[in-house]
Tab-separated table of C-alpha atoms in Angstrom:
chain	number	residue	atom	x	y	z
D	779	MET	CA	183.719	19.493	-164.414
D	780	MET	CA	185.555	21.696	-161.964
D	781	LYS	CA	189.279	21.826	-162.655
D	782	ASP	CA	190.518	22.556	-159.127
D	783	PRO	CA	187.974	22.835	-156.253
D	784	ALA	CA	190.550	24.207	-153.792
D	785	LEU	CA	191.698	26.932	-156.172
D	786	PHE	CA	188.069	27.819	-156.938
D	787	THR	CA	187.320	28.198	-153.217
D	788	TYR	CA	190.481	30.230	-152.652
D	789	CYS	CA	189.689	32.652	-155.476
D	790	MET	CA	186.105	33.026	-154.291
D	791	ARG	CA	187.260	33.907	-150.782
D	792	LEU	CA	189.583	36.619	-152.075
D	793	ALA	CA	186.943	37.909	-154.490
D	794	ASP	CA	184.294	38.055	-151.752
D	795	ASP	CA	186.668	39.977	-149.461
D	796	SER	CA	187.224	42.608	-152.130
D	797	ALA	CA	183.597	42.814	-153.301
D	798	ILE	CA	182.086	43.199	-149.828
D	799	LEU	CA	184.670	45.732	-148.628
D	800	SER	CA	184.228	47.664	-151.863
D	801	GLN	CA	180.491	47.809	-151.236
D	802	ARG	CA	181.082	49.036	-147.684
D	803	LEU	CA	183.428	51.785	-148.883
D	804	SER	CA	181.084	52.831	-151.674
D	805	GLU	CA	178.491	53.645	-149.002
D	806	TRP	CA	180.693	56.664	-148.204
D	807	CYS	CA	180.259	58.124	-151.685
D	808	GLY	CA	178.686	61.530	-151.084
D	809	HIS	CA	178.927	61.170	-147.295
D	810	ALA	CA	182.643	61.364	-146.439
D	811	SER	CA	184.127	64.092	-144.275
D	812	HIS	CA	185.102	66.262	-147.234
D	813	LEU	CA	185.209	66.079	-151.034
D	814	GLU	CA	188.807	64.884	-151.307
D	815	GLU	CA	188.184	62.017	-148.883
D	816	ASP	CA	184.934	61.202	-150.640
D	817	ILE	CA	186.916	60.675	-153.847
D	818	ALA	CA	189.741	58.813	-152.085
D	819	LEU	CA	187.432	56.227	-150.503
D	820	THR	CA	185.589	55.773	-153.778
D	821	ASN	CA	188.877	55.152	-155.569
D	822	VAL	CA	189.811	52.489	-153.029
D	823	ALA	CA	186.396	50.893	-153.572
D	824	LEU	CA	186.993	50.877	-157.336
D	825	ASP	CA	190.404	49.228	-156.906
D	826	LEU	CA	188.820	46.504	-154.793
D	827	ILE	CA	185.968	45.850	-157.195
D	828	GLY	CA	188.595	45.523	-159.930
D	829	HIS	CA	190.304	42.788	-157.917
D	830	ALA	CA	186.956	41.101	-157.320
D	831	ARG	CA	186.085	41.102	-161.021
D	832	GLU	CA	189.320	39.371	-162.054
D	833	LEU	CA	189.034	36.810	-159.263
D	834	TYR	CA	185.353	36.020	-159.923
D	835	THR	CA	186.053	35.631	-163.634
D	836	TYR	CA	188.976	33.295	-162.933
D	837	ALA	CA	186.907	31.326	-160.418
D	838	GLY	CA	184.161	30.933	-163.035
D	839	GLN	CA	186.679	29.549	-165.526
D	840	ILE	CA	187.968	27.070	-162.950
D	841	GLU	CA	184.436	26.031	-162.008
D	842	GLY	CA	183.500	25.351	-165.648
D	843	LYS	CA	179.730	25.784	-165.170
D	844	GLY	CA	179.322	28.922	-167.231
D	845	ARG	CA	178.976	31.316	-164.303
D	846	ASP	CA	180.591	34.698	-164.943
D	847	GLU	CA	181.580	37.497	-162.564
D	848	ASP	CA	177.996	38.796	-162.360
D	849	ALA	CA	176.551	35.396	-161.526
D	850	LEU	CA	179.156	34.735	-158.851
D	851	CYS	CA	178.868	38.150	-157.212
D	852	PHE	CA	175.163	38.924	-157.550
D	853	HIS	CA	173.382	35.587	-157.665
D	854	ARG	CA	174.614	33.876	-154.530
D	855	VAL	CA	172.936	33.967	-151.137
D	856	GLU	CA	174.461	35.025	-147.848
D	857	ARG	CA	175.658	31.583	-146.712
D	858	GLU	CA	177.518	31.100	-149.996
D	859	PHE	CA	179.737	34.135	-149.386
D	860	THR	CA	183.072	33.319	-147.764
D	861	ASN	CA	184.465	36.768	-147.038
D	862	LEU	CA	186.221	37.722	-143.821
D	863	LEU	CA	183.893	38.945	-141.087
D	864	LEU	CA	186.062	42.059	-140.779
D	865	VAL	CA	185.112	43.457	-144.180
D	866	GLU	CA	181.364	43.221	-143.600
D	867	GLN	CA	181.401	45.225	-140.371
D	868	PRO	CA	179.297	48.401	-140.615
D	869	ASN	CA	180.372	51.999	-141.127
D	870	ASP	CA	179.401	53.029	-137.603
D	871	ASP	CA	181.343	56.233	-138.212
D	872	PHE	CA	184.363	57.399	-140.183
D	873	ALA	CA	186.799	56.077	-137.570
D	874	TYR	CA	185.379	52.545	-137.890
D	875	ALA	CA	185.679	52.642	-141.675
D	876	ILE	CA	189.271	53.875	-141.511
D	877	MET	CA	190.356	51.360	-138.871
D	878	ARG	CA	188.685	48.506	-140.769
D	879	GLN	CA	190.526	49.532	-143.934
D	880	PHE	CA	193.846	49.880	-142.108
D	881	LEU	CA	193.696	46.445	-140.439
D	882	PHE	CA	192.743	44.825	-143.761
D	883	SER	CA	195.292	46.719	-145.877
D	884	ALA	CA	198.091	45.983	-143.402
D	885	PHE	CA	197.424	42.320	-144.225
D	886	MET	CA	196.719	42.587	-147.949
D	887	HIS	CA	199.826	44.572	-148.880
D	888	PRO	CA	202.310	41.873	-147.793
D	889	PHE	CA	199.815	39.259	-149.004
D	890	TRP	CA	199.901	40.551	-152.582
D	891	GLU	CA	203.680	40.974	-152.399
D	892	ALA	CA	203.990	37.294	-151.494
D	893	MET	CA	201.400	36.282	-154.092
D	894	MET	CA	203.585	37.759	-156.852
D	895	LYS	CA	205.726	34.612	-156.464
D	896	SER	CA	202.749	32.269	-156.973
D	897	GLU	CA	203.080	29.368	-159.386
D	898	ASP	CA	199.656	30.378	-160.714
D	899	GLU	CA	200.339	32.903	-163.472
D	900	LEU	CA	196.993	34.687	-163.232
D	901	LEU	CA	197.194	35.161	-159.469
D	902	ALA	CA	200.814	36.312	-159.751
D	903	GLY	CA	199.827	38.808	-162.456
D	904	LEU	CA	196.899	40.141	-160.450
D	905	ALA	CA	199.154	40.473	-157.407
D	906	ALA	CA	201.675	42.571	-159.340
D	907	LYS	CA	198.965	45.162	-159.952
D	908	ALA	CA	197.124	44.811	-156.656
D	909	GLU	CA	200.298	45.242	-154.590
D	910	LYS	CA	200.738	48.816	-155.816
D	911	GLU	CA	197.121	49.662	-155.048
D	912	ALA	CA	197.252	47.973	-151.647
D	913	ALA	CA	200.343	50.037	-150.799
D	914	TYR	CA	198.285	53.188	-151.397
D	915	HIS	CA	195.331	51.824	-149.422
D	916	LEU	CA	197.635	51.077	-146.505
D	917	ARG	CA	199.392	54.446	-146.609
D	918	HIS	CA	196.126	56.356	-146.857
D	919	SER	CA	194.377	54.528	-144.012
D	920	ALA	CA	197.477	54.549	-141.782
D	921	GLU	CA	197.815	58.324	-142.142
D	922	TRP	CA	194.189	58.717	-141.076
D	923	VAL	CA	194.636	56.374	-138.092
D	924	ILE	CA	197.579	58.498	-136.922
D	925	ARG	CA	195.731	61.741	-137.570
D	926	LEU	CA	192.649	60.629	-135.645
D	927	GLY	CA	194.527	58.913	-132.830
D	928	ASP	CA	196.858	61.853	-132.329
D	929	GLY	CA	194.143	64.455	-132.878
D	930	THR	CA	191.439	65.731	-130.590
D	931	GLU	CA	190.109	63.895	-127.559
D	932	GLU	CA	186.974	63.015	-129.503
D	933	SER	CA	188.822	61.708	-132.572
D	934	HIS	CA	191.167	59.710	-130.342
D	935	ASN	CA	188.269	58.148	-128.465
D	936	ARG	CA	186.432	57.244	-131.670
D	937	ILE	CA	189.400	55.581	-133.376
D	938	SER	CA	190.271	53.822	-130.108
D	939	ASP	CA	186.718	52.461	-129.836
D	940	ALA	CA	186.918	51.282	-133.463
D	941	LEU	CA	190.179	49.460	-132.790
D	942	GLU	CA	188.790	47.756	-129.686
D	943	PHE	CA	185.674	46.605	-131.558
D	944	LEU	CA	187.314	45.453	-134.792
D	945	TRP	CA	190.289	43.702	-133.202
D	946	MET	CA	188.387	40.452	-132.604
D	947	TYR	CA	187.895	40.111	-136.374
D	948	THR	CA	191.610	40.217	-137.250
D	949	GLY	CA	192.462	36.635	-136.285
D	950	GLU	CA	190.452	35.232	-139.184
D	951	MET	CA	192.947	36.679	-141.681
D	952	PHE	CA	195.593	34.241	-140.472
D	953	GLU	CA	193.519	31.064	-140.430
D	954	CYS	CA	194.871	28.219	-142.538
D	955	ASP	CA	192.590	25.295	-143.399
D	956	GLU	CA	192.963	22.406	-145.854
D	957	VAL	CA	192.133	24.634	-148.830
D	958	VAL	CA	194.952	27.045	-148.064
D	959	SER	CA	197.490	24.450	-146.930
D	960	SER	CA	196.994	22.312	-150.051
D	961	LEU	CA	197.564	25.318	-152.322
D	962	VAL	CA	200.524	26.539	-150.255
D	963	ALA	CA	202.110	23.115	-150.766
D	964	LYS	CA	201.764	23.617	-154.551
D	965	GLY	CA	203.326	27.091	-154.401
D	966	ILE	CA	200.030	28.729	-155.421
D	967	ALA	CA	198.641	30.287	-152.243
D	968	VAL	CA	200.185	32.467	-149.542
D	969	ASP	CA	200.671	30.979	-146.089
D	970	PRO	CA	199.001	33.716	-143.995
D	971	MET	CA	201.160	32.987	-140.967
D	972	SER	CA	204.277	33.681	-143.042
D	973	ILE	CA	203.294	37.352	-143.267
D	974	LYS	CA	201.907	37.826	-139.760
D	975	HIS	CA	205.152	39.338	-138.486
D	976	LEU	CA	204.858	41.999	-141.224
D	977	TRP	CA	201.245	42.735	-140.238
D	978	ASP	CA	202.260	42.946	-136.571
D	979	GLU	CA	205.148	45.275	-137.388
D	980	THR	CA	202.950	47.633	-139.429
D	981	VAL	CA	200.106	47.645	-136.908
D	982	ASN	CA	202.416	48.190	-133.940
D	983	THR	CA	204.291	51.041	-135.639
D	984	VAL	CA	201.142	52.893	-136.653
D	985	LEU	CA	199.403	52.410	-133.316
D	986	VAL	CA	202.404	53.840	-131.456
D	987	ARG	CA	202.434	56.897	-133.738
D	988	ALA	CA	198.681	57.269	-133.200
D	989	ASN	CA	199.015	57.036	-129.411
D	990	LEU	CA	196.759	53.995	-129.450
D	991	GLU	CA	197.253	50.863	-127.359
D	992	ARG	CA	197.233	47.507	-129.108
D	993	PRO	CA	194.335	45.460	-127.672
D	994	THR	CA	195.338	42.555	-125.457
D	995	GLU	CA	192.197	40.525	-126.183
D	996	SER	CA	193.221	37.220	-127.782
D	997	TRP	CA	189.764	35.714	-128.426
D	998	MET	CA	188.854	36.015	-132.107
D	999	GLN	CA	185.644	35.768	-134.096
D	1000	THR	CA	185.578	33.213	-136.901
D	1001	GLY	CA	183.172	31.637	-139.391
D	1002	GLY	CA	183.270	33.894	-142.454
D	1003	ARG	CA	185.243	31.400	-144.545
D	1004	LYS	CA	182.522	28.809	-143.805
D	1005	GLY	CA	179.658	31.111	-144.756
D	1006	GLU	CA	178.761	31.922	-141.137
D	1007	HIS	CA	178.296	35.683	-141.092
D	1008	SER	CA	177.152	38.504	-138.881
D	1009	GLU	CA	173.697	40.014	-139.317
D	1010	HIS	CA	175.304	42.758	-141.402
D	1011	LEU	CA	176.040	40.778	-144.570
D	1012	GLY	CA	172.398	40.376	-145.568
D	1013	HIS	CA	171.936	44.141	-145.354
D	1014	ILE	CA	174.960	44.586	-147.657
D	1015	LEU	CA	173.749	42.075	-150.234
D	1016	SER	CA	170.242	43.505	-150.470
D	1017	PRO	CA	171.173	46.791	-152.224
D	1018	MET	CA	174.289	45.281	-153.824
D	1019	GLN	CA	172.383	42.532	-155.632
D	1020	TYR	CA	169.131	44.367	-156.286
D	1021	LEU	CA	169.917	45.524	-159.836
D	1022	GLN	CA	171.239	42.179	-161.076
D	1023	ARG	CA	168.361	40.256	-159.538
D	1024	SER	CA	165.848	42.684	-161.061
D	1025	PHE	CA	167.603	42.787	-164.453
D	1026	PRO	CA	169.621	39.553	-164.740
D	1027	GLN	CA	171.173	40.469	-168.108
D	1028	ALA	CA	172.642	43.771	-166.923
D	1029	GLN	CA	176.407	44.077	-167.405
D	1030	TRP	CA	179.081	45.627	-165.147
């Protein structure tokens, strides 16, 4: 019998965010702009898959049906994933990958800082470690946003196009439904709106330094938390789940 359905759903959402973004970043392994960046993006991907592992394992314990991290990550279909739409967006080019990482990290760094005060000991412990890694992810991606935005005409245009395209996926990070609100009331979850001013401050500061204009579009895509995804998620899951579906007993 499941101990806490809301907490299970919350952990699965966070785990799916990390797992899918990690898979996206790992696609750069061997293809980044230079060797140092190749290693840097791979390290970020490894940090994220570490977060996903702990969250999937915890979710499996809460669920109480014997599903472990492998079962929860590799043996679910597309509609069962509840990640943000932002993290599944494709690596159209390096600028898109960097902007996607920056917008996500600008949210996750204050998120993990706030989560360190959670009444849930495991989530608070994970946050204490993840906050340090998220700080690096944010610093690394922000430096690249500034470098590209303040660089050549071509780099500026590419990072500007990435910002314009990805902006409509940022609103989903601040959505608060019954799952989140019930856990916020218990002191377990983070109210996403409580950290929006920090996200705005970081984004605005970096965009100014990068000579980029903050988009004015207010309409936002939504649906990821309900399992309604873009056409891209299926193409992520196919290679990601292939090994475990072919060899179900394989271990991470």
